[in-house]
Coordinates of N, CA and C in Angstrom, one line a residue:
M1 N -53.8 -26.8 -66.4 CA -54.1 -28.4 -67.0 C -52.7 -28.8 -67.9
L2 N -51.9 -30.1 -67.8 CA -51.6 -30.1 -69.0 C -52.1 -30.8 -70.4
S3 N -51.9 -30.4 -71.5 CA -52.2 -31.4 -72.3 C -51.5 -32.7 -72.8
S4 N -52.0 -33.7 -73.2 CA -51.8 -35.3 -73.1 C -50.3 -34.8 -73.8
A5 N -50.0 -34.0 -74.5 CA -48.5 -34.0 -75.2 C -47.3 -34.0 -74.5
L6 N -47.8 -33.0 -73.6 CA -46.9 -32.7 -72.0 C -46.6 -33.9 -71.2
R7 N -47.8 -34.4 -70.8 CA -47.7 -35.4 -69.6 C -47.1 -36.8 -70.4
K8 N -46.8 -37.0 -71.6 CA -46.0 -37.7 -72.1 C -44.7 -38.1 -71.4
K9 N -44.2 -39.2 -71.5 CA -43.2 -39.1 -70.8 C -41.9 -39.2 -71.8
P10 N -41.1 -37.8 -71.8 CA -40.4 -38.0 -72.9 C -39.1 -39.0 -73.1
R11 N -38.4 -39.2 -74.8 CA -37.9 -40.0 -75.1 C -36.1 -39.3 -74.8
I12 N -35.9 -39.4 -74.1 CA -33.9 -38.9 -74.0 C -33.2 -39.9 -73.6
R13 N -32.1 -39.9 -74.0 CA -31.3 -41.0 -74.1 C -29.9 -40.4 -74.0
K14 N -29.4 -40.8 -72.0 CA -28.0 -40.4 -71.7 C -27.3 -41.5 -71.9
F15 N -26.1 -41.2 -72.5 CA -25.3 -41.9 -72.6 C -24.0 -42.5 -71.5
L16 N -24.0 -43.2 -70.3 CA -23.0 -43.2 -69.4 C -22.4 -44.2 -69.7
R17 N -21.3 -44.8 -70.3 CA -20.7 -46.0 -70.7 C -19.4 -45.6 -69.3
S18 N -18.7 -47.0 -69.0 CA -18.3 -47.0 -67.8 C -17.2 -48.1 -68.7
T19 N -16.7 -48.1 -69.5 CA -15.7 -49.0 -69.5 C -14.6 -49.2 -69.3
G20 N -13.4 -49.8 -69.3 CA -11.9 -49.3 -68.5 C -11.1 -48.5 -69.4
S21 N -11.3 -48.9 -71.1 CA -10.9 -48.0 -71.8 C -11.2 -46.7 -72.0
L22 N -12.3 -46.1 -71.6 CA -12.5 -45.0 -71.6 C -12.2 -44.0 -70.4
K23 N -11.3 -44.7 -69.5 CA -10.9 -43.6 -68.4 C -10.3 -42.5 -68.8
S24 N -9.9 -41.4 -68.2 CA -9.2 -40.6 -68.4 C -8.1 -40.7 -67.3
E25 N -6.9 -39.4 -67.8 CA -5.7 -39.7 -66.9 C -6.1 -39.4 -65.0
Q26 N -7.1 -39.3 -65.1 CA -7.7 -39.1 -63.7 C -8.9 -40.3 -63.5
N27 N -9.0 -41.0 -63.6 CA -9.8 -42.0 -63.8 C -11.5 -41.6 -63.6
E28 N -11.8 -40.1 -64.4 CA -13.1 -39.7 -64.6 C -13.4 -40.8 -65.5
F29 N -14.8 -40.9 -65.6 CA -15.3 -41.5 -66.8 C -15.9 -40.9 -67.6
R30 N -15.8 -41.3 -68.6 CA -15.8 -39.8 -70.3 C -16.8 -40.8 -71.0
V31 N -17.4 -39.9 -71.7 CA -18.7 -40.6 -72.6 C -18.6 -39.7 -74.2
E32 N -19.1 -39.7 -75.0 CA -19.1 -38.9 -76.3 C -20.2 -38.3 -76.3
T33 N -21.5 -38.4 -75.8 CA -22.3 -36.8 -75.3 C -23.2 -37.2 -74.7
R34 N -23.4 -36.1 -73.8 CA -24.0 -36.3 -72.9 C -25.5 -36.6 -72.8
I35 N -26.2 -35.5 -73.9 CA -27.7 -36.0 -73.9 C -28.1 -35.6 -75.1
E36 N -29.1 -36.9 -75.4 CA -29.9 -36.6 -76.5 C -31.3 -36.6 -76.4
V37 N -32.2 -35.5 -77.3 CA -33.3 -35.5 -76.8 C -34.3 -35.9 -78.0
F38 N -34.8 -36.6 -78.1 CA -35.4 -37.3 -79.4 C -37.2 -37.0 -79.6
S39 N -37.7 -36.6 -77.9 CA -39.4 -36.9 -78.2 C -39.4 -35.3 -78.2
D40 N -41.0 -34.8 -79.0 CA -41.3 -33.6 -79.1 C -42.0 -33.0 -77.7
N41 N -42.2 -32.2 -77.5 CA -43.2 -31.1 -76.7 C -42.0 -31.5 -75.3
V42 N -40.6 -31.8 -75.0 CA -40.0 -31.4 -74.2 C -39.7 -29.8 -73.5
T43 N -40.1 -30.0 -72.0 CA -39.5 -28.6 -71.1 C -38.6 -28.9 -70.4
I44 N -37.3 -28.1 -70.4 CA -36.3 -28.5 -69.7 C -35.5 -27.2 -68.9
Y45 N -36.1 -27.3 -67.2 CA -35.6 -25.4 -66.9 C -34.1 -26.0 -65.9
G46 N -33.6 -25.5 -66.4 CA -32.1 -25.6 -65.2 C -31.0 -26.8 -66.3
H47 N -31.1 -26.7 -67.2 CA -29.9 -28.0 -68.2 C -28.7 -27.8 -68.0
A48 N -27.7 -28.5 -67.2 CA -26.5 -28.1 -66.9 C -25.6 -29.8 -67.7
V49 N -25.0 -29.7 -68.3 CA -24.0 -30.6 -69.0 C -22.9 -30.3 -68.8
E50 N -21.9 -31.2 -68.7 CA -20.5 -30.9 -69.0 C -19.5 -32.2 -69.2
H51 N -18.2 -31.9 -69.8 CA -17.2 -32.6 -69.9 C -17.8 -34.2 -70.5
A52 N -18.4 -34.1 -71.7 CA -18.6 -35.5 -72.5 C -17.4 -35.1 -74.0
N53 N -17.3 -36.2 -74.1 CA -16.2 -35.4 -75.4 C -16.5 -35.4 -76.8
G54 N -17.9 -35.2 -76.7 CA -18.1 -35.3 -78.2 C -19.2 -33.8 -78.0
H55 N -20.5 -34.0 -78.5 CA -20.9 -33.1 -78.2 C -21.8 -33.3 -76.6
Q56 N -22.5 -32.0 -76.5 CA -22.9 -31.9 -74.8 C -24.3 -32.7 -74.8
T57 N -24.6 -32.1 -76.0 CA -26.4 -31.7 -76.2 C -26.4 -31.6 -77.5
V58 N -27.3 -32.9 -77.9 CA -27.8 -32.7 -79.2 C -29.8 -32.8 -79.0
W59 N -30.3 -32.0 -79.7 CA -31.7 -32.0 -80.0 C -32.7 -32.6 -81.0
H60 N -33.1 -33.2 -81.3 CA -33.5 -33.9 -82.0 C -35.5 -33.5 -82.6
G61 N -36.2 -33.5 -81.3 CA -37.9 -33.4 -81.1 C -38.0 -31.8 -81.3
E62 N -39.6 -32.3 -81.8 CA -40.1 -30.5 -82.2 C -40.5 -30.1 -80.8
H63 N -40.7 -28.6 -81.0 CA -41.2 -28.0 -79.9 C -40.5 -27.8 -78.2
G64 N -39.1 -27.9 -78.4 CA -38.5 -28.2 -77.2 C -38.2 -26.7 -76.6
L65 N -38.3 -27.1 -75.3 CA -38.0 -25.7 -74.6 C -36.9 -25.6 -73.5
V66 N -35.9 -25.0 -73.4 CA -34.8 -25.1 -72.1 C -34.8 -23.5 -71.7
A67 N -34.9 -23.4 -70.5 CA -35.1 -22.3 -70.5 C -33.6 -22.1 -69.6
F68 N -32.8 -21.9 -69.4 CA -31.2 -21.5 -68.4 C -30.7 -22.7 -69.2
Y69 N -29.5 -22.8 -69.8 CA -28.1 -23.6 -70.1 C -27.1 -23.9 -69.4
Q70 N -26.5 -24.5 -69.2 CA -25.4 -24.4 -68.4 C -24.3 -25.7 -69.0
C71 N -23.1 -25.1 -69.9 CA -22.2 -26.2 -70.0 C -21.1 -25.9 -70.3
E72 N -20.2 -26.9 -69.7 CA -18.8 -26.7 -69.8 C -18.0 -28.0 -70.7
L73 N -17.3 -27.5 -71.3 CA -16.5 -28.3 -72.6 C -15.8 -29.5 -71.6
P74 N -15.1 -30.4 -72.7 CA -14.1 -30.9 -71.5 C -12.8 -30.5 -71.4
Y75 N -12.4 -31.2 -70.1 CA -11.0 -30.2 -69.8 C -9.8 -30.9 -70.6
R76 N -9.8 -32.2 -71.1 CA -8.5 -32.5 -71.1 C -8.8 -33.3 -72.7
V77 N -9.1 -32.5 -73.7 CA -9.2 -33.0 -75.1 C -7.8 -32.0 -75.9
S78 N -7.8 -32.5 -77.3 CA -7.1 -31.9 -77.8 C -7.6 -31.4 -78.9
Q79 N -6.5 -30.3 -80.2 CA -7.2 -29.8 -81.1 C -7.5 -30.8 -82.1
E80 N -7.3 -32.0 -82.2 CA -7.4 -33.0 -83.3 C -8.7 -33.6 -82.8
A81 N -8.7 -33.8 -81.5 CA -10.0 -35.4 -80.6 C -11.2 -34.1 -80.7
F82 N -10.9 -32.9 -80.5 CA -12.2 -32.2 -80.2 C -12.5 -31.2 -81.1
G83 N -11.9 -29.8 -81.2 CA -12.1 -28.9 -82.3 C -11.8 -29.4 -83.7
D84 N -11.3 -30.3 -84.2 CA -11.5 -30.2 -85.4 C -12.4 -30.9 -85.4
Q85 N -12.9 -32.0 -85.1 CA -14.3 -32.7 -85.0 C -15.5 -31.4 -84.7
N86 N -15.5 -30.6 -84.7 CA -16.7 -29.5 -84.7 C -17.4 -30.2 -83.5
F87 N -17.4 -30.6 -82.4 CA -18.1 -30.8 -81.2 C -18.5 -29.4 -80.9
L88 N -19.5 -29.5 -80.4 CA -20.4 -28.3 -79.7 C -20.7 -28.8 -78.3
G89 N -21.0 -27.9 -78.0 CA -21.8 -27.8 -76.7 C -23.5 -27.7 -76.9
Y90 N -24.3 -27.2 -77.5 CA -25.8 -27.4 -77.5 C -25.8 -27.3 -79.2
K91 N -26.8 -28.4 -80.0 CA -27.0 -28.6 -81.4 C -28.0 -29.4 -81.5
I92 N -29.0 -28.4 -82.1 CA -30.7 -28.5 -82.6 C -30.1 -29.2 -84.2
N93 N -30.9 -30.3 -84.5 CA -30.6 -30.8 -85.7 C -31.6 -30.1 -86.6
E94 N -30.6 -30.1 -87.7 CA -31.1 -29.4 -88.8 C -32.7 -29.3 -89.5
D95 N -33.3 -30.5 -88.8 CA -34.9 -30.9 -89.6 C -35.5 -30.9 -88.7
V96 N -35.0 -29.7 -87.6 CA -35.9 -29.2 -86.0 C -36.6 -28.3 -87.1
N97 N -37.9 -28.1 -86.7 CA -38.6 -26.6 -87.3 C -38.8 -25.5 -85.9
H98 N -38.8 -26.1 -84.7 CA -39.6 -25.3 -83.4 C -38.4 -25.4 -82.5
H99 N -37.9 -24.7 -81.9 CA -37.5 -25.1 -80.8 C -36.9 -23.5 -79.8
E100 N -36.8 -23.3 -78.7 CA -36.0 -22.2 -78.2 C -35.0 -22.8 -77.0
V101 N -34.0 -22.0 -76.8 CA -33.1 -22.1 -75.6 C -32.9 -20.5 -75.3
H102 N -33.3 -20.5 -73.7 CA -33.3 -18.9 -72.9 C -31.5 -19.1 -72.1
A103 N -31.2 -18.0 -72.2 CA -30.4 -18.3 -71.4 C -28.9 -19.4 -72.0
P104 N -28.3 -19.4 -72.8 CA -27.2 -20.2 -72.7 C -26.1 -19.8 -72.7
G105 N -24.9 -20.7 -71.6 CA -24.2 -20.6 -71.4 C -23.0 -21.4 -71.8
I106 N -22.0 -21.9 -72.5 CA -20.9 -22.5 -72.6 C -19.7 -22.2 -73.0
Y107 N -18.5 -22.5 -71.8 CA -17.5 -22.6 -71.6 C -16.2 -23.4 -71.7
S108 N -15.1 -22.8 -71.8 CA -14.2 -24.5 -72.1 C -12.9 -23.6 -71.0
N109 N -12.1 -24.8 -70.4 CA -11.4 -24.7 -69.7 C -10.5 -25.8 -69.9
F110 N -9.9 -25.6 -71.5 CA -8.9 -26.4 -72.0 C -7.6 -26.5 -71.3
R111 N -7.5 -27.4 -70.6 CA -6.2 -27.5 -69.6 C -4.8 -28.5 -70.3
N112 N -5.1 -29.1 -71.2 CA -3.8 -29.5 -71.2 C -2.9 -29.1 -72.8
E113 N -3.9 -28.7 -73.5 CA -3.7 -27.4 -74.7 C -4.8 -26.3 -75.2
I114 N -4.1 -25.9 -75.8 CA -5.3 -24.9 -76.7 C -6.1 -25.7 -77.8
V115 N -7.2 -25.4 -77.9 CA -8.2 -25.4 -78.5 C -9.2 -24.7 -78.9
E116 N -9.4 -24.7 -80.3 CA -10.3 -23.7 -81.1 C -11.5 -24.3 -81.6
T117 N -12.5 -24.1 -81.1 CA -13.8 -24.2 -81.9 C -14.8 -23.4 -82.6
S118 N -15.1 -23.6 -83.6 CA -15.7 -22.8 -84.9 C -17.1 -22.3 -83.8
T119 N -17.5 -22.8 -83.5 CA -18.5 -22.4 -82.4 C -19.2 -23.3 -80.9
A120 N -20.3 -22.9 -80.8 CA -20.5 -23.3 -79.3 C -21.8 -23.9 -79.3
I121 N -22.8 -23.5 -80.2 CA -23.9 -23.4 -80.9 C -24.1 -23.4 -81.9
E122 N -24.9 -25.0 -82.8 CA -25.3 -24.8 -83.6 C -26.8 -25.2 -83.8
H123 N -27.2 -24.6 -85.1 CA -29.0 -24.5 -85.0 C -29.5 -24.3 -86.4
P124 N -30.5 -24.1 -86.4 CA -31.4 -24.1 -88.6 C -31.4 -22.6 -87.4
Q125 N -31.2 -22.1 -89.2 CA -31.7 -20.9 -89.8 C -33.0 -20.8 -89.9
R126 N -34.5 -20.7 -88.9 CA -35.3 -20.2 -88.9 C -36.1 -19.6 -88.2
D127 N -36.9 -18.8 -88.6 CA -37.8 -17.8 -87.2 C -38.4 -18.5 -86.4
S128 N -38.2 -20.3 -86.1 CA -39.4 -20.7 -85.1 C -38.2 -21.6 -84.3
V129 N -36.8 -21.0 -84.8 CA -35.9 -21.7 -83.9 C -35.4 -20.3 -83.4
D130 N -35.5 -20.3 -81.8 CA -34.7 -18.8 -81.1 C -33.7 -19.7 -80.1
V131 N -32.6 -18.5 -80.3 CA -31.5 -18.7 -79.1 C -31.4 -17.8 -78.3
I132 N -32.2 -17.1 -77.5 CA -32.0 -15.9 -76.6 C -31.4 -16.2 -75.4

């Protein structure tokens, strides 16, 4: 039996903008952040995101659990537009106290130029925040 907290509909915001000015050279739709999670007690099994031009996943809620995370960073970005902006594959906001992500895999295939990032995952340094 699920607790009432787990039965609540999670508040998840997906950004899927499709204005003509955001189209890439191959007419793909582009977004800034793929998914942001604001609700508490959200569990996702097999979470896969890719190709947002900013952060891929941003987590704000408490007691989140992600079991298997697959993420491909965007292809057609520059150092200035992506790497220097410190965009991430998985970001747990600093005010989150409890979170778990198991088996995160974040990779890149930067096609147009070399892009360096400082890290793929950012999270608070707490015993109750686990990246396994």
